[in-house]
Short mmCIF file of C-alpha atoms in Angstrom, two decimals:
data_model
loop_
_atom_site.label_atom_id
_atom_site.label_comp_id
_atom_site.label_asym_id
_atom_site.label_seq_id
_atom_site.Cartn_x
_atom_site.Cartn_y
_atom_site.Cartn_z
CA MET H 1 -10.47 64.59 50.08
CA SER H 2 -9.17 61.05 50.69
CA THR H 3 -7.41 59.93 53.86
CA ASN H 4 -4.09 59.89 52.06
CA GLU H 5 -4.58 63.54 51.01
CA LYS H 6 -5.43 64.72 54.51
CA LYS H 7 -2.74 65.55 57.01
CA VAL H 8 -2.12 62.58 59.30
CA ILE H 9 -1.05 63.50 62.83
CA LYS H 10 2.25 61.95 63.87
CA HIS H 11 2.38 59.97 67.11
CA ARG H 12 6.08 59.35 67.59
CA ILE H 13 6.07 57.44 70.88
CA LEU H 14 2.95 55.44 70.01
CA ASP H 15 4.17 54.62 66.50
CA LYS H 16 7.63 53.48 67.63
CA HIS H 17 6.49 51.52 70.69
CA PRO H 18 2.95 50.22 70.07
CA ILE H 19 2.89 47.86 73.07
CA VAL H 20 3.93 50.73 75.33
CA GLY H 21 1.27 52.75 73.55
CA ILE H 22 -1.42 50.23 74.54
CA ILE H 23 -0.44 50.60 78.20
CA LEU H 24 -0.11 54.41 78.05
CA LEU H 25 -3.50 54.85 76.39
CA THR H 26 -5.09 52.58 78.99
CA VAL H 27 -3.59 54.58 81.85
CA LEU H 28 -4.57 57.87 80.20
CA ALA H 29 -8.15 56.75 79.66
CA LEU H 30 -8.35 55.47 83.24
CA PHE H 31 -7.09 58.78 84.62
CA MET H 32 -9.35 60.92 82.45
CA ILE H 33 -12.54 58.91 82.96
CA GLN H 34 -12.30 57.85 86.59
CA GLY H 35 -10.12 60.75 87.68
CA PHE H 36 -10.46 64.06 85.90
CA ILE H 37 -13.49 64.18 83.57
CA GLY H 38 -15.66 61.63 85.33
CA GLY H 39 -14.40 62.20 88.86
CA VAL H 40 -13.34 65.77 89.57
CA LEU H 41 -15.78 67.45 87.18
CA GLY H 42 -18.63 65.20 88.29
CA VAL H 43 -18.12 66.05 91.95
CA GLY H 44 -17.69 69.72 91.05
CA ILE H 45 -20.98 69.81 89.15
CA ALA H 46 -22.77 68.12 92.06
CA LEU H 47 -21.37 70.65 94.55
CA VAL H 48 -22.18 73.68 92.41
CA LEU H 49 -25.74 72.54 91.70
CA GLY H 50 -26.29 71.18 95.20
CA LEU H 51 -27.11 67.68 93.92
CA PRO H 52 -26.32 64.28 95.49
CA GLN H 53 -22.72 63.44 94.60
CA GLU H 54 -22.99 59.68 94.06
CA PRO H 55 -25.55 59.55 91.20
CA ILE H 56 -24.01 62.61 89.53
CA LEU H 57 -20.59 60.97 89.75
CA TYR H 58 -21.94 57.81 88.12
CA ILE H 59 -23.59 59.74 85.31
CA SER H 60 -20.53 61.92 84.70
CA MET H 61 -18.31 58.84 84.40
CA VAL H 62 -20.62 57.30 81.79
CA VAL H 63 -20.65 60.55 79.81
CA SER H 64 -16.86 60.86 80.14
CA ALA H 65 -16.44 57.43 78.54
CA PHE H 66 -18.13 58.62 75.36
CA ILE H 67 -16.20 61.90 75.48
CA MET H 68 -12.95 59.93 75.58
CA LEU H 69 -14.03 57.80 72.62
CA ALA H 70 -14.70 61.00 70.68
CA ILE H 71 -11.29 62.39 71.67
CA HIS H 72 -9.67 59.11 70.66
CA LYS H 73 -11.27 59.30 67.21
CA ARG H 74 -10.21 62.93 66.79
CA TRP H 75 -6.69 62.19 68.00
CA PHE H 76 -6.17 59.70 65.18
CA TYR H 77 -8.09 61.72 62.58
CA PRO H 78 -8.32 61.16 59.63
CA GLU H 79 -7.05 57.57 59.89
CA TYR H 80 -9.54 56.15 62.38
CA GLU H 81 -13.29 55.91 61.73
CA GLY H 82 -14.17 55.48 65.39
CA SER H 83 -15.32 52.77 67.79
CA PHE H 84 -18.93 52.63 66.55
CA SER H 85 -20.32 50.86 63.52
CA PHE H 86 -24.06 50.71 62.82
CA ASP H 87 -24.08 49.01 59.44
CA ASN H 88 -26.24 46.10 58.26
CA ARG H 89 -24.21 43.74 60.47
CA PHE H 90 -25.35 45.38 63.71
CA GLY H 91 -28.56 43.36 64.06
CA LYS H 92 -26.71 40.09 63.66
CA TRP H 93 -24.11 41.01 66.28
CA LEU H 94 -26.77 42.26 68.68
CA ILE H 95 -28.31 38.78 68.57
CA VAL H 96 -24.86 37.22 69.07
CA THR H 97 -24.32 39.49 72.09
CA ILE H 98 -27.57 38.36 73.70
CA ALA H 99 -26.68 34.72 72.95
CA ILE H 100 -23.30 35.15 74.67
CA LEU H 101 -25.02 36.72 77.68
CA LEU H 102 -27.38 33.77 78.01
CA ALA H 103 -24.51 31.30 77.61
CA LEU H 104 -22.76 32.98 80.54
CA ILE H 105 -25.61 33.47 82.98
CA ILE H 106 -27.74 30.34 82.51
CA PRO H 107 -25.13 27.83 83.79
CA ASP H 108 -24.27 30.15 86.69
CA PHE H 109 -27.95 30.63 87.55
CA ILE H 110 -28.52 26.86 87.56
CA ILE H 111 -25.56 26.23 89.88
CA MET H 112 -26.52 29.07 92.22
CA THR H 113 -30.19 28.04 92.32
CA VAL H 114 -29.36 24.41 93.08
CA THR H 115 -27.02 25.48 95.89
CA GLY H 116 -29.56 27.88 97.41
CA THR H 117 -28.04 31.27 96.58
CA ASN H 118 -30.13 34.29 97.53
CA PHE H 119 -30.91 36.53 94.58
CA VAL H 120 -32.30 40.05 94.92
CA ALA H 121 -33.90 42.35 92.36
CA PRO H 122 -31.52 44.96 90.90
CA SER H 123 -31.56 48.28 92.74
CA ILE H 124 -31.10 51.67 91.12
CA LYS H 125 -27.60 51.83 92.60
CA SER H 126 -26.59 48.39 91.32
CA ILE H 127 -27.88 49.27 87.84
CA LEU H 128 -25.86 52.51 87.89
CA VAL H 129 -22.76 50.62 89.10
CA ALA H 130 -23.18 48.12 86.25
CA LEU H 131 -23.73 50.91 83.73
CA VAL H 132 -20.57 52.71 84.87
CA ALA H 133 -18.55 49.49 84.68
CA GLY H 134 -19.93 48.55 81.28
CA THR H 135 -19.27 51.90 79.63
CA THR H 136 -16.09 53.08 81.33
CA GLU H 137 -14.23 49.77 81.50
CA GLU H 138 -15.02 48.93 77.89
CA THR H 139 -13.73 52.35 76.85
CA ILE H 140 -10.61 52.12 79.03
CA PHE H 141 -9.62 48.56 78.13
CA ARG H 142 -11.17 47.91 74.70
CA GLY H 143 -12.51 51.02 73.00
CA ILE H 144 -9.26 52.97 73.17
CA PRO H 145 -6.22 50.66 73.60
CA ALA H 146 -7.56 47.62 71.70
CA SER H 147 -8.69 49.68 68.73
CA TYR H 148 -5.33 51.49 68.71
CA ALA H 149 -3.55 48.12 68.82
CA MET H 150 -5.33 47.09 65.62
CA ARG H 151 -3.60 50.00 63.90
CA HIS H 152 -0.32 48.10 64.31
CA PHE H 153 -1.22 44.46 64.96
CA ASN H 154 -4.10 43.80 62.53
CA ASP H 155 -2.80 40.34 61.75
CA ARG H 156 -4.29 36.96 62.63
CA LYS H 157 -1.00 35.86 64.21
CA LYS H 158 -0.83 38.93 66.46
CA LEU H 159 -4.44 38.96 67.64
CA PRO H 160 -3.67 36.78 70.70
CA LEU H 161 -1.03 39.34 71.76
CA VAL H 162 -3.49 42.24 71.58
CA ILE H 163 -6.27 40.37 73.35
CA GLY H 164 -3.86 39.00 75.94
CA ILE H 165 -2.36 42.40 76.86
CA THR H 166 -5.67 44.27 77.06
CA SER H 167 -7.35 41.43 79.00
CA LEU H 168 -4.43 41.24 81.43
CA LEU H 169 -4.69 44.98 82.11
CA PHE H 170 -8.44 44.58 82.59
CA SER H 171 -7.84 41.70 85.00
CA LEU H 172 -5.23 43.54 87.06
CA ILE H 173 -7.47 46.56 87.68
CA HIS H 174 -9.78 44.25 89.64
CA ALA H 175 -7.00 43.65 92.17
CA THR H 176 -7.95 47.03 93.64
CA ASN H 177 -11.15 45.43 94.95
CA ILE H 178 -9.14 44.05 97.84
CA PHE H 179 -8.87 47.62 99.16
CA ALA H 180 -12.67 47.90 99.01
CA GLY H 181 -13.17 44.93 101.29
CA ALA H 182 -12.95 41.93 98.96
CA SER H 183 -11.37 38.80 100.39
CA VAL H 184 -7.98 37.69 99.05
CA SER H 185 -9.35 34.41 97.69
CA ALA H 186 -12.28 36.13 95.98
CA THR H 187 -9.96 38.75 94.48
CA LEU H 188 -7.62 36.11 93.07
CA LEU H 189 -10.56 34.27 91.53
CA GLN H 190 -11.89 37.51 90.09
CA LEU H 191 -8.52 38.23 88.48
CA LEU H 192 -8.82 34.92 86.65
CA THR H 193 -12.44 35.29 85.58
CA SER H 194 -11.93 38.94 84.61
CA PHE H 195 -9.20 37.86 82.23
CA GLY H 196 -11.56 35.30 80.73
CA ILE H 197 -14.47 37.70 80.19
CA GLY H 198 -11.96 40.30 78.97
CA THR H 199 -10.96 38.02 76.10
CA THR H 200 -14.63 37.45 75.21
CA LEU H 201 -15.45 41.17 75.25
CA CYS H 202 -12.40 41.98 73.15
CA ALA H 203 -13.22 39.24 70.63
CA LEU H 204 -16.80 40.55 70.38
CA TYR H 205 -15.50 44.08 69.78
CA PHE H 206 -13.05 42.95 67.10
CA ARG H 207 -15.66 40.85 65.28
CA SER H 208 -18.46 43.43 65.41
CA GLY H 209 -16.36 46.59 65.12
CA ASN H 210 -18.78 48.31 67.52
CA ILE H 211 -17.88 49.08 71.15
CA ILE H 212 -21.58 49.45 72.03
CA LEU H 213 -22.02 45.67 71.96
CA PRO H 214 -19.28 44.82 74.51
CA MET H 215 -20.62 47.69 76.62
CA LEU H 216 -24.11 46.16 76.50
CA LEU H 217 -22.85 42.65 77.32
CA HIS H 218 -20.69 43.95 80.17
CA PHE H 219 -23.55 46.03 81.60
CA LEU H 220 -26.16 43.26 81.52
CA TYR H 221 -23.76 40.65 82.87
CA ASP H 222 -22.84 42.92 85.79
CA VAL H 223 -26.52 43.61 86.53
CA TYR H 224 -27.00 39.86 86.86
CA ALA H 225 -23.82 39.41 88.94
CA LEU H 226 -24.94 42.12 91.38
CA MET H 227 -28.15 40.20 92.05
CA ASN H 228 -26.12 37.62 94.02
CA ALA H 229 -26.89 38.84 97.54
CA ASP H 230 -24.75 36.17 99.24
CA SER H 231 -21.39 37.14 97.75
CA VAL H 232 -21.54 40.55 96.07
CA THR H 233 -22.26 43.94 97.60
CA GLU H 234 -24.47 46.51 95.91
CA ALA H 235 -21.28 48.31 94.85
CA GLY H 236 -19.96 45.19 93.12
CA VAL H 237 -17.38 43.97 95.65
CA LEU H 238 -16.99 40.26 96.47
CA ASP H 239 -16.89 40.67 100.23
CA ALA H 240 -17.78 37.12 101.29
CA SER H 241 -15.35 34.27 101.79
CA LEU H 242 -14.96 32.08 98.74
CA THR H 243 -17.18 28.99 98.88
CA VAL H 244 -17.14 25.75 96.88
CA LYS H 245 -20.23 26.84 94.94
CA ASP H 246 -18.60 30.18 94.07
CA LEU H 247 -15.44 28.45 92.91
CA THR H 248 -17.39 25.89 90.88
CA ALA H 249 -19.62 28.46 89.21
CA ASN H 250 -16.75 30.79 88.37
CA LEU H 251 -14.57 28.03 86.91
CA VAL H 252 -17.47 26.83 84.77
CA ILE H 253 -18.02 30.39 83.54
CA LEU H 254 -14.30 30.77 82.85
CA VAL H 255 -14.31 27.68 80.63
CA ILE H 256 -17.38 29.02 78.79
CA GLU H 257 -15.73 32.44 78.34
CA ILE H 258 -12.60 30.93 76.81
CA ALA H 259 -14.69 28.64 74.59
CA ILE H 260 -16.73 31.60 73.29
CA THR H 261 -13.55 33.59 72.64
CA LEU H 262 -12.01 30.73 70.66
CA TYR H 263 -15.22 30.32 68.67
CA LEU H 264 -15.40 34.03 67.84
CA LEU H 265 -11.77 33.96 66.70
CA ARG H 266 -11.86 30.65 64.82
CA GLY H 267 -9.67 30.47 61.74
CA PRO H 268 -12.23 30.88 58.91
CA VAL H 269 -13.50 34.27 60.20
CA LEU H 270 -10.16 35.96 60.83
CA ASP H 271 -9.84 37.30 57.30
CA ASP H 272 -13.20 39.06 57.74
CA LEU H 273 -12.05 40.46 61.09
CA THR H 274 -8.82 41.90 59.70
CA GLU H 275 -10.73 43.39 56.77
CA ILE H 276 -13.13 45.16 59.16
CA TRP H 277 -10.23 46.77 60.99
CA LYS H 278 -8.39 47.72 57.82
CA LYS H 279 -11.47 49.70 56.83
CA LYS H 280 -11.81 51.23 60.31
CA TRP H 281 -8.21 52.44 60.03
CA ASN H 282 -8.62 53.41 56.34
CA LYS H 283 -5.87 51.08 55.17
#
């Protein structure tokens, strides 16, 4: 039975107000992953089984991200094929993902090494923190709202709108770090750089059609960032005062992020991008 012959579920609010829909789906995913499924159930499982709460909470949040992606696919069944795509293009985009990672960390590593930054080996906790961020944040800000947005705005002229909205939401969530001990200056800088990396992650997702790749890039980049013992806590909070080297490194990275985004979304490839998402939405 073709998609057109199957019953398509109506989404009245989302269909009439797609921009509102992007925001609502982001908030819903945030609540379900970090609140209900990943939070409450994770703590409950730890209490019932008598296990340490922190690692169980981390694991449950990672699992909840994939549960939400499955729910998202089912919610838009039979239109949407899902956020994963393991076709013959996957190998190519895996290499591109690693290349982007190196383009982001090598300049930062050079600046930090020259200025005498203390680096530490990743701990189990920092790896879990990075894994949670990579999976949950990519689901909350790209896997669900960005893919939904392509149902309505799969047009080369509207791509900047989709990427801008989802990256802005991703940036704003980092403002909460100030309540975890981050300095005001560091938080403001992180809002800026988070927007930049958000555009890169979204562009990578749109080009590859596979949320696993932005998740992988996000995870590995955060593992590296958490190795900076001078500025970042093991939990991922910028608790030190902003220094000239921090500002320099982050502004350099921001420029690189924007450059990568523009390259990924250059004119000649946009027809291929829109075709990928037409197929993912069975249009």
